[in-house]
CSV table of C-alpha atoms in Angstrom, one decimal:
chain,number,residue,atom,x,y,z
U,1,MET,CA,99.7,67.9,-1.5
U,2,GLU,CA,98.6,71.3,-2.6
U,3,ILE,CA,97.2,72.1,0.8
U,4,LEU,CA,100.6,71.3,2.4
U,5,TRP,CA,102.4,73.7,0.1
U,6,ALA,CA,99.9,76.4,1.0
U,7,VAL,CA,100.5,75.7,4.7
U,8,PHE,CA,104.3,75.8,4.3
U,9,ILE,CA,104.2,79.0,2.3
U,10,LEU,CA,102.0,80.7,4.9
U,11,ALA,CA,104.1,79.4,7.7
U,12,GLY,CA,107.3,80.7,5.9
U,13,LEU,CA,105.7,84.1,5.3
U,14,GLY,CA,104.6,84.3,8.9
U,15,LEU,CA,108.1,83.5,10.1
U,16,VAL,CA,109.8,86.0,7.8
U,17,LEU,CA,107.4,88.8,8.5
U,18,GLY,CA,107.5,88.1,12.3
U,19,LEU,CA,111.3,88.2,12.2
U,20,GLY,CA,111.1,91.5,10.2
U,21,LEU,CA,108.8,93.0,12.9
U,22,ALA,CA,111.1,91.9,15.7
U,23,ILE,CA,114.1,93.4,14.0
U,24,ALA,CA,112.2,96.6,13.2
U,25,SER,CA,111.1,97.0,16.8
U,26,LYS,CA,114.8,96.8,17.9
U,27,ILE,CA,116.0,99.3,15.3
U,28,PHE,CA,113.2,101.8,15.8
U,29,HIS,CA,113.0,101.6,19.6
U,30,VAL,CA,112.1,104.9,21.2
U,31,GLU,CA,113.0,105.7,24.8
U,32,VAL,CA,109.8,106.8,26.6
U,33,ASP,CA,110.1,109.7,29.1
U,34,THR,CA,107.8,108.7,32.0
U,35,LYS,CA,108.0,112.1,33.7
U,36,VAL,CA,104.7,113.2,32.2
U,37,GLU,CA,102.9,110.1,33.4
U,38,ASP,CA,104.6,110.3,36.8
U,39,ILE,CA,103.6,114.0,37.3
U,40,THR,CA,100.1,113.3,36.1
U,41,GLY,CA,99.9,110.7,38.8
U,42,ILE,CA,101.0,113.2,41.4
U,43,LEU,CA,98.4,115.8,40.3
U,44,PRO,CA,94.9,115.5,41.7
U,45,ASN,CA,93.5,114.4,38.3
U,46,VAL,CA,90.5,116.7,38.6
U,47,ASN,CA,90.9,117.8,34.9
U,48,CYS,CA,89.2,121.1,35.8
U,49,GLY,CA,91.3,123.3,33.5
U,50,ALA,CA,91.9,126.0,36.2
U,51,CYS,CA,95.6,125.9,35.5
U,52,GLY,CA,95.0,127.1,31.9
U,53,TYR,CA,95.9,123.7,30.3
U,54,PRO,CA,93.5,121.1,28.9
U,55,GLY,CA,93.4,118.8,31.9
U,56,CYS,CA,96.1,117.4,34.3
U,57,SER,CA,98.0,115.6,31.5
U,58,GLY,CA,98.3,118.9,29.6
U,59,PHE,CA,99.6,120.6,32.7
U,60,ALA,CA,102.0,117.8,33.4
U,61,GLU,CA,103.3,118.0,29.8
U,62,ALA,CA,103.8,121.8,30.2
U,63,ILE,CA,105.8,121.2,33.5
U,64,VAL,CA,108.1,118.6,31.8
U,65,ASN,CA,108.6,120.9,28.7
U,66,GLY,CA,109.3,123.9,31.0
U,67,THR,CA,106.5,126.0,29.6
U,68,ALA,CA,104.4,126.2,32.8
U,69,GLU,CA,104.7,129.4,34.7
U,70,SER,CA,104.4,128.0,38.2
U,71,LEU,CA,103.8,124.6,39.8
U,72,SER,CA,101.0,126.3,41.9
U,73,GLN,CA,98.8,126.9,38.8
U,74,CYS,CA,96.9,123.8,39.8
U,75,LYS,CA,94.3,125.2,42.1
U,76,PRO,CA,93.0,121.9,43.6
U,77,GLY,CA,96.6,120.6,43.9
U,78,ALA,CA,97.9,123.8,45.5
U,79,LYS,CA,95.7,123.2,48.6
U,80,SER,CA,96.9,119.7,49.1
U,81,GLY,CA,100.7,120.3,48.8
U,82,LYS,CA,101.0,118.8,45.3
U,83,PRO,CA,103.4,121.6,44.0
U,84,GLU,CA,106.0,120.7,46.7
U,85,GLU,CA,105.7,117.0,45.7
U,86,ILE,CA,106.2,117.8,42.1
U,87,ARG,CA,109.2,120.0,42.9
U,88,LYS,CA,110.8,117.1,44.9
U,89,TYR,CA,110.1,114.8,42.0
U,90,LEU,CA,111.7,117.2,39.5
U,91,ASP,CA,114.7,117.6,41.7
U,92,SER,CA,115.2,113.9,42.1
U,93,HIS,CA,114.6,113.2,38.3
U,94,PRO,CA,116.8,115.5,36.3
U,95,ASN,CA,116.5,115.9,32.5
U,96,GLN,CA,118.6,113.7,30.2
U,97,ASP,CA,121.3,116.5,29.9
U,98,GLY,CA,121.5,116.6,33.7
U,99,SER,CA,119.7,119.9,34.1
U,100,ILE,CA,116.9,120.4,36.6
U,101,ASN,CA,113.6,121.9,35.5
U,102,PRO,CA,113.6,125.6,36.8
U,103,ILE,CA,109.9,126.0,37.3
U,104,LYS,CA,109.3,127.5,40.8
U,105,VAL,CA,106.6,126.8,43.4
U,106,LYS,CA,104.9,130.2,43.8
């Protein structure tokens, strides 16, 4: 009989804590901006650092944040037309406030 009580208590705790986690995941849900991942996918992923950022993901983050000087900073990507692809992507995916990232292709 004591073992059944232990099983019921553990099952009850599991149910209560599981429901708590489910509610917390709904309350604390964060919208993920997939632009950084999408732009990283467009870049050549050489991670050479020639753009002045720590790898392609760092450059993609700078593009999304608007701190990159030019889309042509990526030397391997500039030769294969990646800046134009990124510019088209940014034009078709505006920011949440409706503005378009002003970084130019030089």
